[in-house]
Amino acid sequence: MKYLKVKNKKYKLPIFCPDATRAVVRSVDTKDLINVGIDGVCVNTLHLIHDPGKAVLKKFGGVRKFMDFPGLIISDSGGFQVFSLIYARGKKKGGRVIDDGAIFYTGGLKKPVKNLLTPEKSIQMQFEIGSDIMICLDDCPSSNISEKQNKTSVERTISWARRCEIEFEKQISLRHLPIIKRPLLFGVVQGGDNKDLREFCLSELLKIGFDGYGMGGWVPNAGNPLQVDLIKWLAKIIPDKYYKYGLGIGKLEDLIVFTKAGYQIYDCVLPTRDARHQRLYEIKKPLKNLIGARVPKSFFRYLYINKQKHQKENKPISKYCDCLVCKNYSRAYLNHLFKLNEPLAMRLATIHNLRIYAMVIRQLRKEVK
Ligand SMILES: [Zn+2]
């Protein structure tokens, strides 16, 4: 598929959406995003429930107007937080998962406030967010679980997906949404590294029927050959008439590996987080033949701008980048701004890293068959 079509708009594929977890891509504003060629963002349902909350978003008619972003808006369901806030922290600390939904503890360990996120609540909130792509709440487990736990997580994911789909249709009808205002709903395939469970999960989700499918679980990483094999295999068994979403992907080289495998939609926190941690991307040569390259990583290197060697360096971060930073400022100036802890450093570094992602995506659009 060359385009993602939703709410009477068309977006070129593949598409990369930086994470705007709390309705902001940290350090930059939406005009910066548009100027660097970012076509979409990914917000987080669970975080937006707490801040700014449902009432505020309702007043604005959704997050698009609230943050003034005209592009594609994806809302993550809160499923990944089942992993990061509950499983990864240990059961008693972050919350617990029951068949009805996920209970998140907020307000500290001594007096925890229990907030239950059900599949229905997640979908209702995603309608208040007004996103173009909504994601089903899933039970996203840790990678080191037993077969039994894996099976439970898959069963729960399927049952929650079914409830999400029912709530989705209910909201469409309650809100009298015509076809041109209808968002898309994606299912998440769980099953860890067990291909039989993954296949079972996908086949059950296909029976329910979604617009697209994503691979859930730990964040895949092109540096791990087993994960690459699994994610490639999954792309093959998802029928081509559906959108294929690489949830949480990824590193620059991952965009290439997974686009080659058949995925078209990505979201990740990495380019902006790297920028804040002074890790920038230096393109080594003009971008071409990315998909055909033997080593997908060979076109760029990491540049750690805090290093002493950049202190007097009067050249851009990357001579093959056309962003406002590379056109106007030297490595020495950026090194200086970071040393001062100047907020401008974060903004410039983020603009540069996102521009590199946008350039890679633009090149992949040319190359993908
Ligand atoms: Zn640049």
mmCIF file of C-alpha atoms and ligand atoms in Angstrom:
data_model
loop_
_atom_site.group_PDB
_atom_site.id
_atom_site.type_symbol
_atom_site.label_atom_id
_atom_site.label_comp_id
_atom_site.label_asym_id
_atom_site.label_seq_id
_atom_site.Cartn_x
_atom_site.Cartn_y
_atom_site.Cartn_z
ATOM 1 C CA MET A 1 0.000 0.000 0.000
ATOM 2 C CA LYS A 2 1.292 3.430 -0.944
ATOM 3 C CA TYR A 3 -1.116 5.423 1.211
ATOM 4 C CA LEU A 4 -2.854 5.311 4.539
ATOM 5 C CA LYS A 5 -6.399 6.540 4.041
ATOM 6 C CA VAL A 6 -8.391 7.815 6.996
ATOM 7 C CA LYS A 7 -11.038 10.510 7.623
ATOM 8 C CA ASN A 8 -10.929 11.647 4.000
ATOM 9 C CA LYS A 9 -7.163 12.230 4.119
ATOM 10 C CA LYS A 10 -4.251 10.389 2.546
ATOM 11 C CA TYR A 11 -0.844 9.910 4.147
ATOM 12 C CA LYS A 12 2.169 8.549 2.275
ATOM 13 C CA LEU A 13 3.570 5.241 3.504
ATOM 14 C CA PRO A 14 5.785 4.337 5.205
ATOM 15 C CA ILE A 15 5.154 6.904 7.918
ATOM 16 C CA PHE A 16 7.115 7.581 11.097
ATOM 17 C CA CYS A 17 5.345 9.192 14.063
ATOM 18 C CA PRO A 18 7.478 10.452 16.946
ATOM 19 C CA ASP A 19 5.949 9.869 20.359
ATOM 20 C CA ALA A 20 3.991 12.842 21.672
ATOM 21 C CA THR A 21 3.061 10.913 24.832
ATOM 22 C CA ARG A 22 1.403 13.799 26.684
ATOM 23 C CA ALA A 23 0.355 15.746 23.577
ATOM 24 C CA VAL A 24 3.825 17.175 23.071
ATOM 25 C CA VAL A 25 6.900 15.993 21.223
ATOM 26 C CA ARG A 26 9.346 17.098 23.866
ATOM 27 C CA SER A 27 11.423 20.235 23.151
ATOM 28 C CA VAL A 28 9.717 21.165 19.870
ATOM 29 C CA ASP A 29 6.390 22.631 18.827
ATOM 30 C CA THR A 30 4.096 21.468 16.065
ATOM 31 C CA LYS A 31 5.433 24.068 13.591
ATOM 32 C CA ASP A 32 8.912 22.584 14.072
ATOM 33 C CA LEU A 33 7.448 19.143 13.349
ATOM 34 C CA ILE A 34 5.808 20.314 10.136
ATOM 35 C CA ASN A 35 8.974 22.127 9.009
ATOM 36 C CA VAL A 36 11.121 19.004 9.372
ATOM 37 C CA GLY A 37 8.616 16.878 7.434
ATOM 38 C CA ILE A 38 7.000 14.891 10.239
ATOM 39 C CA ASP A 39 3.544 13.755 9.052
ATOM 40 C CA GLY A 40 2.184 12.168 12.229
ATOM 41 C CA VAL A 41 2.556 11.789 15.984
ATOM 42 C CA CYS A 42 1.671 9.074 18.488
ATOM 43 C CA VAL A 43 -0.006 10.128 21.741
ATOM 44 C CA ASN A 44 -0.663 7.952 24.765
ATOM 45 C CA THR A 45 -4.171 7.245 26.031
ATOM 46 C CA LEU A 46 -3.235 6.364 29.605
ATOM 47 C CA HIS A 47 -1.090 9.470 30.120
ATOM 48 C CA LEU A 48 -3.699 11.752 28.528
ATOM 49 C CA ILE A 49 -6.397 10.376 30.853
ATOM 50 C CA HIS A 50 -4.381 11.804 33.764
ATOM 51 C CA ASP A 51 -3.133 14.941 32.050
ATOM 52 C CA PRO A 52 -4.824 17.045 30.678
ATOM 53 C CA GLY A 53 -7.768 14.659 31.234
ATOM 54 C CA LYS A 54 -10.924 13.823 29.372
ATOM 55 C CA ALA A 55 -12.801 17.072 30.142
ATOM 56 C CA VAL A 56 -10.115 19.312 28.642
ATOM 57 C CA LEU A 57 -9.823 17.238 25.478
ATOM 58 C CA LYS A 58 -13.584 17.171 25.146
ATOM 59 C CA LYS A 59 -13.699 20.956 25.351
ATOM 60 C CA PHE A 60 -11.168 21.214 22.512
ATOM 61 C CA GLY A 61 -12.848 18.522 20.439
ATOM 62 C CA GLY A 62 -9.718 16.368 20.608
ATOM 63 C CA VAL A 63 -5.960 16.514 20.816
ATOM 64 C CA ARG A 64 -5.519 17.789 17.246
ATOM 65 C CA LYS A 65 -6.893 21.204 18.089
ATOM 66 C CA PHE A 66 -5.409 21.157 21.598
ATOM 67 C CA MET A 67 -1.837 20.765 20.283
ATOM 68 C CA ASP A 68 -2.566 22.328 16.891
ATOM 69 C CA PHE A 69 -1.195 19.522 14.767
ATOM 70 C CA PRO A 70 -2.716 18.946 11.325
ATOM 71 C CA GLY A 71 -1.091 15.552 10.600
ATOM 72 C CA LEU A 72 -1.897 11.943 11.432
ATOM 73 C CA ILE A 73 -2.640 11.198 15.079
ATOM 74 C CA ILE A 74 -2.202 7.711 16.464
ATOM 75 C CA SER A 75 -3.246 6.957 20.034
ATOM 76 C CA ASP A 76 -1.551 4.117 21.841
ATOM 77 C CA SER A 77 -4.062 2.283 24.023
ATOM 78 C CA GLY A 78 -2.125 2.065 27.282
ATOM 79 C CA GLY A 79 -1.233 -1.569 26.520
ATOM 80 C CA PHE A 80 2.492 -0.902 26.529
ATOM 81 C CA GLN A 81 2.118 0.680 29.998
ATOM 82 C CA VAL A 82 0.687 -2.646 31.196
ATOM 83 C CA PHE A 83 4.225 -3.846 30.588
ATOM 84 C CA SER A 84 6.267 -0.761 31.528
ATOM 85 C CA LEU A 85 4.265 0.358 34.599
ATOM 86 C CA ILE A 86 2.963 -2.970 35.930
ATOM 87 C CA TYR A 87 4.930 -6.055 34.826
ATOM 88 C CA ALA A 88 8.327 -4.336 34.611
ATOM 89 C CA ARG A 89 7.976 -2.844 38.112
ATOM 90 C CA GLY A 90 6.793 -5.994 39.812
ATOM 91 C CA LYS A 91 3.170 -6.704 40.607
ATOM 92 C CA LYS A 92 2.702 -4.867 43.867
ATOM 93 C CA LYS A 93 4.415 -1.640 42.848
ATOM 94 C CA GLY A 94 2.848 -0.423 39.627
ATOM 95 C CA GLY A 95 -0.487 -2.212 39.677
ATOM 96 C CA ARG A 96 -1.969 -5.501 38.535
ATOM 97 C CA VAL A 97 -3.786 -7.038 35.625
ATOM 98 C CA ILE A 98 -7.170 -8.705 35.967
ATOM 99 C CA ASP A 99 -9.477 -10.094 33.301
ATOM 100 C CA ASP A 100 -11.547 -6.940 33.350
ATOM 101 C CA GLY A 101 -8.589 -4.640 32.655
ATOM 102 C CA ALA A 102 -5.364 -3.220 34.047
ATOM 103 C CA ILE A 103 -5.247 -1.557 37.455
ATOM 104 C CA PHE A 104 -2.608 1.168 37.631
ATOM 105 C CA TYR A 105 -1.494 2.475 41.016
ATOM 106 C CA THR A 106 -0.806 6.188 41.160
ATOM 107 C CA GLY A 107 -0.146 8.537 44.064
ATOM 108 C CA GLY A 108 2.844 6.771 45.653
ATOM 109 C CA LEU A 109 3.410 3.456 47.416
ATOM 110 C CA LYS A 110 1.957 4.397 50.832
ATOM 111 C CA LYS A 111 -1.426 5.538 49.605
ATOM 112 C CA PRO A 112 -1.815 4.161 46.125
ATOM 113 C CA VAL A 113 -4.838 5.291 44.135
ATOM 114 C CA LYS A 114 -6.163 2.490 41.995
ATOM 115 C CA ASN A 115 -7.185 3.362 38.447
ATOM 116 C CA LEU A 116 -8.785 0.644 36.367
ATOM 117 C CA LEU A 117 -8.234 0.909 32.621
ATOM 118 C CA THR A 118 -10.635 -1.385 30.802
ATOM 119 C CA PRO A 119 -10.725 -1.983 27.041
ATOM 120 C CA GLU A 120 -13.970 0.051 26.945
ATOM 121 C CA LYS A 121 -12.449 2.996 28.845
ATOM 122 C CA SER A 122 -9.390 2.974 26.604
ATOM 123 C CA ILE A 123 -11.550 3.195 23.457
ATOM 124 C CA GLN A 124 -13.848 5.855 24.956
ATOM 125 C CA MET A 125 -10.798 7.972 25.790
ATOM 126 C CA GLN A 126 -9.339 7.463 22.312
ATOM 127 C CA PHE A 127 -12.569 8.917 20.892
ATOM 128 C CA GLU A 128 -12.142 11.968 23.159
ATOM 129 C CA ILE A 129 -8.551 12.216 21.906
ATOM 130 C CA GLY A 130 -10.000 12.131 18.399
ATOM 131 C CA SER A 131 -7.154 10.083 16.949
ATOM 132 C CA ASP A 132 -7.069 8.779 13.382
ATOM 133 C CA ILE A 133 -5.675 5.391 14.371
ATOM 134 C CA MET A 134 -6.864 3.819 17.608
ATOM 135 C CA ILE A 135 -5.197 0.766 19.142
ATOM 136 C CA CYS A 136 -6.862 -2.035 21.097
ATOM 137 C CA LEU A 137 -5.817 -2.402 24.716
ATOM 138 C CA ASP A 138 -3.625 -5.501 24.980
ATOM 139 C CA ASP A 139 -1.963 -7.480 27.743
ATOM 140 C CA CYS A 140 1.679 -6.739 26.947
ATOM 141 C CA PRO A 141 3.800 -9.138 29.037
ATOM 142 C CA SER A 142 7.502 -9.226 29.900
ATOM 143 C CA SER A 143 9.750 -11.215 27.578
ATOM 144 C CA ASN A 144 10.789 -13.762 30.236
ATOM 145 C CA ILE A 145 7.412 -15.334 31.026
ATOM 146 C CA SER A 146 6.339 -18.970 31.232
ATOM 147 C CA GLU A 147 4.357 -20.672 28.474
ATOM 148 C CA LYS A 148 1.307 -20.596 30.730
ATOM 149 C CA GLN A 149 1.579 -16.849 31.328
ATOM 150 C CA ASN A 150 2.151 -16.313 27.618
ATOM 151 C CA LYS A 151 -1.036 -18.201 26.820
ATOM 152 C CA THR A 152 -3.018 -16.206 29.401
ATOM 153 C CA SER A 153 -1.712 -12.954 27.939
ATOM 154 C CA VAL A 154 -2.763 -14.011 24.429
ATOM 155 C CA GLU A 155 -6.230 -15.064 25.587
ATOM 156 C CA ARG A 156 -6.681 -11.805 27.449
ATOM 157 C CA THR A 157 -5.428 -9.799 24.463
ATOM 158 C CA ILE A 158 -8.001 -11.502 22.215
ATOM 159 C CA SER A 159 -10.848 -11.008 24.686
ATOM 160 C CA TRP A 160 -9.901 -7.335 25.225
ATOM 161 C CA ALA A 161 -9.659 -6.827 21.432
ATOM 162 C CA ARG A 162 -13.180 -8.190 21.057
ATOM 163 C CA ARG A 163 -14.445 -5.778 23.741
ATOM 164 C CA CYS A 164 -12.532 -2.881 22.106
ATOM 165 C CA GLU A 165 -14.158 -3.580 18.757
ATOM 166 C CA ILE A 166 -17.654 -3.659 20.293
ATOM 167 C CA GLU A 167 -17.018 -0.372 22.135
ATOM 168 C CA PHE A 168 -15.553 1.153 18.949
ATOM 169 C CA GLU A 169 -18.718 0.436 16.972
ATOM 170 C CA LYS A 170 -20.842 1.650 19.880
ATOM 171 C CA GLN A 171 -18.991 4.993 19.965
ATOM 172 C CA ILE A 172 -19.294 5.405 16.183
ATOM 173 C CA SER A 173 -23.030 4.963 16.422
ATOM 174 C CA LEU A 174 -23.467 7.084 19.603
ATOM 175 C CA ARG A 175 -21.553 9.934 17.975
ATOM 176 C CA HIS A 176 -23.319 9.475 14.616
ATOM 177 C CA LEU A 177 -19.956 9.474 12.847
ATOM 178 C CA PRO A 178 -20.258 9.330 9.058
ATOM 179 C CA ILE A 179 -17.792 7.205 7.053
ATOM 180 C CA ILE A 180 -15.521 10.209 6.333
ATOM 181 C CA LYS A 181 -15.034 10.845 10.057
ATOM 182 C CA ARG A 182 -14.508 7.229 11.008
ATOM 183 C CA PRO A 183 -11.125 6.464 12.598
ATOM 184 C CA LEU A 184 -9.235 3.203 12.064
ATOM 185 C CA LEU A 185 -8.902 0.528 14.735
ATOM 186 C CA PHE A 186 -5.801 -1.695 14.953
ATOM 187 C CA GLY A 187 -5.349 -4.989 16.785
ATOM 188 C CA VAL A 188 -2.154 -6.016 18.579
ATOM 189 C CA VAL A 189 -0.694 -9.490 18.095
ATOM 190 C CA GLN A 190 0.843 -10.967 21.259
ATOM 191 C CA GLY A 191 2.435 -14.373 21.860
ATOM 192 C CA GLY A 192 6.074 -13.649 22.694
ATOM 193 C CA ASP A 193 8.534 -15.798 20.787
ATOM 194 C CA ASN A 194 6.040 -18.648 20.393
ATOM 195 C CA LYS A 195 5.031 -18.655 16.716
ATOM 196 C CA ASP A 196 2.028 -20.942 17.314
ATOM 197 C CA LEU A 197 0.601 -18.518 19.874
ATOM 198 C CA ARG A 198 1.317 -15.531 17.630
ATOM 199 C CA GLU A 199 -0.431 -17.245 14.745
ATOM 200 C CA PHE A 200 -3.400 -18.175 16.930
ATOM 201 C CA CYS A 201 -3.627 -14.603 18.245
ATOM 202 C CA LEU A 202 -3.528 -13.166 14.713
ATOM 203 C CA SER A 203 -6.142 -15.589 13.381
ATOM 204 C CA GLU A 204 -8.542 -14.731 16.223
ATOM 205 C CA LEU A 205 -7.969 -10.995 15.687
ATOM 206 C CA LEU A 206 -8.572 -11.434 11.949
ATOM 207 C CA LYS A 207 -11.915 -13.053 12.770
ATOM 208 C CA ILE A 208 -12.911 -9.992 14.823
ATOM 209 C CA GLY A 209 -11.715 -7.775 11.969
ATOM 210 C CA PHE A 210 -9.453 -4.713 12.259
ATOM 211 C CA ASP A 211 -8.060 -2.143 9.821
ATOM 212 C CA GLY A 212 -4.472 -2.927 10.722
ATOM 213 C CA TYR A 213 -2.319 -5.150 12.903
ATOM 214 C CA GLY A 214 0.774 -4.509 14.974
ATOM 215 C CA MET A 215 3.294 -6.766 16.626
ATOM 216 C CA GLY A 216 3.049 -6.399 20.384
ATOM 217 C CA GLY A 217 5.450 -7.369 23.114
ATOM 218 C CA TRP A 218 8.950 -6.154 23.739
ATOM 219 C CA VAL A 219 10.255 -3.499 21.404
ATOM 220 C CA PRO A 220 11.785 -5.275 18.416
ATOM 221 C CA ASN A 221 15.350 -4.418 17.614
ATOM 222 C CA ALA A 222 17.131 -5.055 14.322
ATOM 223 C CA GLY A 223 20.286 -5.843 16.296
ATOM 224 C CA ASN A 224 18.619 -9.056 17.519
ATOM 225 C CA PRO A 225 18.474 -11.642 14.691
ATOM 226 C CA LEU A 226 15.804 -13.774 16.452
ATOM 227 C CA GLN A 227 13.481 -10.819 16.788
ATOM 228 C CA VAL A 228 14.076 -9.810 13.174
ATOM 229 C CA ASP A 229 13.169 -13.316 12.040
ATOM 230 C CA LEU A 230 9.969 -13.262 14.104
ATOM 231 C CA ILE A 231 8.855 -9.823 13.014
ATOM 232 C CA LYS A 232 9.551 -10.623 9.335
ATOM 233 C CA TRP A 233 7.576 -13.837 9.662
ATOM 234 C CA LEU A 234 4.657 -11.994 11.253
ATOM 235 C CA ALA A 235 4.627 -9.390 8.451
ATOM 236 C CA LYS A 236 4.287 -12.261 5.981
ATOM 237 C CA ILE A 237 1.325 -13.897 7.699
ATOM 238 C CA ILE A 238 -0.658 -10.650 8.099
ATOM 239 C CA PRO A 239 -2.664 -10.392 4.850
ATOM 240 C CA ASP A 240 -1.421 -7.552 2.591
ATOM 241 C CA LYS A 241 -4.790 -5.819 2.474
ATOM 242 C CA TYR A 242 -4.276 -4.641 6.069
ATOM 243 C CA TYR A 243 -1.949 -1.962 7.413
ATOM 244 C CA LYS A 244 1.079 -3.363 9.258
ATOM 245 C CA TYR A 245 2.251 -1.378 12.249
ATOM 246 C CA GLY A 246 5.699 -1.692 13.835
ATOM 247 C CA LEU A 247 4.736 -0.612 17.367
ATOM 248 C CA GLY A 248 7.573 1.160 19.153
ATOM 249 C CA ILE A 249 9.972 0.823 16.208
ATOM 250 C CA GLY A 250 12.607 2.027 16.198
ATOM 251 C CA LYS A 251 16.189 2.809 15.487
ATOM 252 C CA LEU A 252 17.094 4.317 12.113
ATOM 253 C CA GLU A 253 18.299 0.967 10.769
ATOM 254 C CA ASP A 254 15.122 -0.720 12.103
ATOM 255 C CA LEU A 255 13.001 1.488 9.835
ATOM 256 C CA ILE A 256 14.869 0.010 6.878
ATOM 257 C CA VAL A 257 14.832 -3.625 8.020
ATOM 258 C CA PHE A 258 11.135 -3.579 8.939
ATOM 259 C CA THR A 259 10.006 -1.607 5.878
ATOM 260 C CA LYS A 260 11.755 -4.225 3.763
ATOM 261 C CA ALA A 261 9.816 -6.868 5.724
ATOM 262 C CA GLY A 262 6.495 -5.172 4.881
ATOM 263 C CA TYR A 263 5.683 -2.820 7.767
ATOM 264 C CA GLN A 264 4.480 0.697 6.954
ATOM 265 C CA ILE A 265 3.735 2.567 10.191
ATOM 266 C CA TYR A 266 6.151 3.314 13.018
ATOM 267 C CA ASP A 267 6.271 5.251 16.265
ATOM 268 C CA CYS A 268 9.200 5.673 18.604
ATOM 269 C CA VAL A 269 10.588 7.869 21.317
ATOM 270 C CA LEU A 270 14.189 7.297 20.217
ATOM 271 C CA PRO A 271 15.083 10.256 17.912
ATOM 272 C CA THR A 272 13.812 12.803 20.429
ATOM 273 C CA ARG A 273 15.210 10.989 23.471
ATOM 274 C CA ASP A 274 18.583 10.598 21.733
ATOM 275 C CA ALA A 275 18.557 14.319 20.964
ATOM 276 C CA ARG A 276 18.006 15.215 24.615
ATOM 277 C CA HIS A 277 20.847 12.881 25.568
ATOM 278 C CA GLN A 278 23.159 14.598 23.083
ATOM 279 C CA ARG A 279 23.266 11.667 20.683
ATOM 280 C CA LEU A 280 22.843 12.920 17.131
ATOM 281 C CA TYR A 281 22.761 11.158 13.773
ATOM 282 C CA GLU A 282 25.408 11.923 11.204
ATOM 283 C CA ILE A 283 24.574 10.790 7.680
ATOM 284 C CA LYS A 284 27.794 9.628 6.015
ATOM 285 C CA LYS A 285 26.730 9.759 2.350
ATOM 286 C CA PRO A 286 23.767 10.878 0.231
ATOM 287 C CA LEU A 287 20.760 8.665 0.999
ATOM 288 C CA LYS A 288 20.176 6.045 -1.672
ATOM 289 C CA ASN A 289 19.595 2.313 -1.939
ATOM 290 C CA LEU A 290 18.814 1.972 1.781
ATOM 291 C CA ILE A 291 16.731 -1.186 1.373
ATOM 292 C CA GLY A 292 19.341 -2.872 -0.829
ATOM 293 C CA ALA A 293 22.309 -2.129 1.473
ATOM 294 C CA ARG A 294 24.051 -5.182 2.926
ATOM 295 C CA VAL A 295 24.500 -3.456 6.297
ATOM 296 C CA PRO A 296 21.389 -1.343 7.015
ATOM 297 C CA LYS A 297 23.336 0.736 9.513
ATOM 298 C CA SER A 298 26.139 1.732 7.148
ATOM 299 C CA PHE A 299 24.704 5.079 6.036
ATOM 300 C CA PHE A 300 25.014 6.861 9.397
ATOM 301 C CA ARG A 301 26.981 7.078 12.610
ATOM 302 C CA TYR A 302 26.179 8.406 16.082
ATOM 303 C CA LEU A 303 27.706 11.720 16.999
ATOM 304 C CA TYR A 304 28.011 12.509 20.698
ATOM 305 C CA ILE A 305 27.918 16.287 20.651
ATOM 306 C CA ASN A 306 29.091 16.685 24.271
ATOM 307 C CA LYS A 307 32.554 15.323 23.422
ATOM 308 C CA GLN A 308 35.507 17.683 23.751
ATOM 309 C CA LYS A 309 36.508 17.201 20.104
ATOM 310 C CA HIS A 310 33.412 19.105 18.955
ATOM 311 C CA GLN A 311 34.231 22.161 21.061
ATOM 312 C CA LYS A 312 35.953 24.052 18.260
ATOM 313 C CA GLU A 313 34.511 22.228 15.273
ATOM 314 C CA ASN A 314 33.193 24.651 12.698
ATOM 315 C CA LYS A 315 31.087 22.265 10.628
ATOM 316 C CA PRO A 316 27.488 21.063 10.628
ATOM 317 C CA ILE A 317 26.312 17.915 12.399
ATOM 318 C CA SER A 318 25.824 16.316 9.011
ATOM 319 C CA LYS A 319 26.688 17.847 5.653
ATOM 320 C CA TYR A 320 23.976 15.716 4.009
ATOM 321 C CA CYS A 321 21.233 17.048 6.277
ATOM 322 C CA ASP A 322 19.188 20.054 5.142
ATOM 323 C CA CYS A 323 17.646 20.960 8.519
ATOM 324 C CA LEU A 324 17.761 24.457 9.953
ATOM 325 C CA VAL A 325 20.452 23.413 12.434
ATOM 326 C CA CYS A 326 22.822 21.925 9.862
ATOM 327 C CA LYS A 327 22.290 24.890 7.525
ATOM 328 C CA ASN A 328 22.991 27.547 10.162
ATOM 329 C CA TYR A 329 24.910 26.267 13.178
ATOM 330 C CA SER A 330 28.192 24.522 13.886
ATOM 331 C CA ARG A 331 28.901 21.510 16.069
ATOM 332 C CA ALA A 332 30.865 23.884 18.306
ATOM 333 C CA TYR A 333 27.790 26.064 18.890
ATOM 334 C CA LEU A 334 25.598 23.067 19.753
ATOM 335 C CA ASN A 335 28.296 21.712 22.067
ATOM 336 C CA HIS A 336 28.352 25.146 23.741
ATOM 337 C CA LEU A 337 24.541 25.280 24.135
ATOM 338 C CA PHE A 338 24.440 21.836 25.732
ATOM 339 C CA LYS A 339 27.212 22.791 28.126
ATOM 340 C CA LEU A 340 25.144 25.790 29.235
ATOM 341 C CA ASN A 341 22.126 23.527 29.676
ATOM 342 C CA GLU A 342 20.330 25.909 27.392
ATOM 343 C CA PRO A 343 16.811 24.749 26.341
ATOM 344 C CA LEU A 344 17.612 25.809 22.768
ATOM 345 C CA ALA A 345 20.144 22.934 22.604
ATOM 346 C CA MET A 346 17.339 20.386 23.094
ATOM 347 C CA ARG A 347 15.175 22.031 20.463
ATOM 348 C CA LEU A 348 17.925 22.196 17.846
ATOM 349 C CA ALA A 349 19.121 18.649 18.506
ATOM 350 C CA THR A 350 15.538 17.342 18.306
ATOM 351 C CA ILE A 351 14.888 19.201 15.053
ATOM 352 C CA HIS A 352 18.021 17.651 13.538
ATOM 353 C CA ASN A 353 17.316 14.065 14.641
ATOM 354 C CA LEU A 354 13.700 14.225 13.479
ATOM 355 C CA ARG A 355 14.782 15.658 10.123
ATOM 356 C CA ILE A 356 17.100 12.672 9.633
ATOM 357 C CA TYR A 357 14.176 10.304 10.340
ATOM 358 C CA ALA A 358 11.982 12.251 7.912
ATOM 359 C CA MET A 359 14.698 12.072 5.226
ATOM 360 C CA VAL A 360 15.121 8.317 5.691
ATOM 361 C CA ILE A 361 11.345 7.799 5.498
ATOM 362 C CA ARG A 362 11.153 9.972 2.358
ATOM 363 C CA GLN A 363 13.891 7.851 0.750
ATOM 364 C CA LEU A 364 12.152 4.596 1.777
ATOM 365 C CA ARG A 365 8.962 5.831 0.100
ATOM 366 C CA LYS A 366 10.914 6.081 -3.147
ATOM 367 C CA GLU A 367 12.471 2.657 -2.757
ATOM 368 C CA VAL A 368 9.620 0.540 -1.475
ATOM 369 C CA LYS A 369 7.871 -1.583 -4.079
HETATM 370 ZN ZN ZN B 1 20.462 18.515 10.464
#
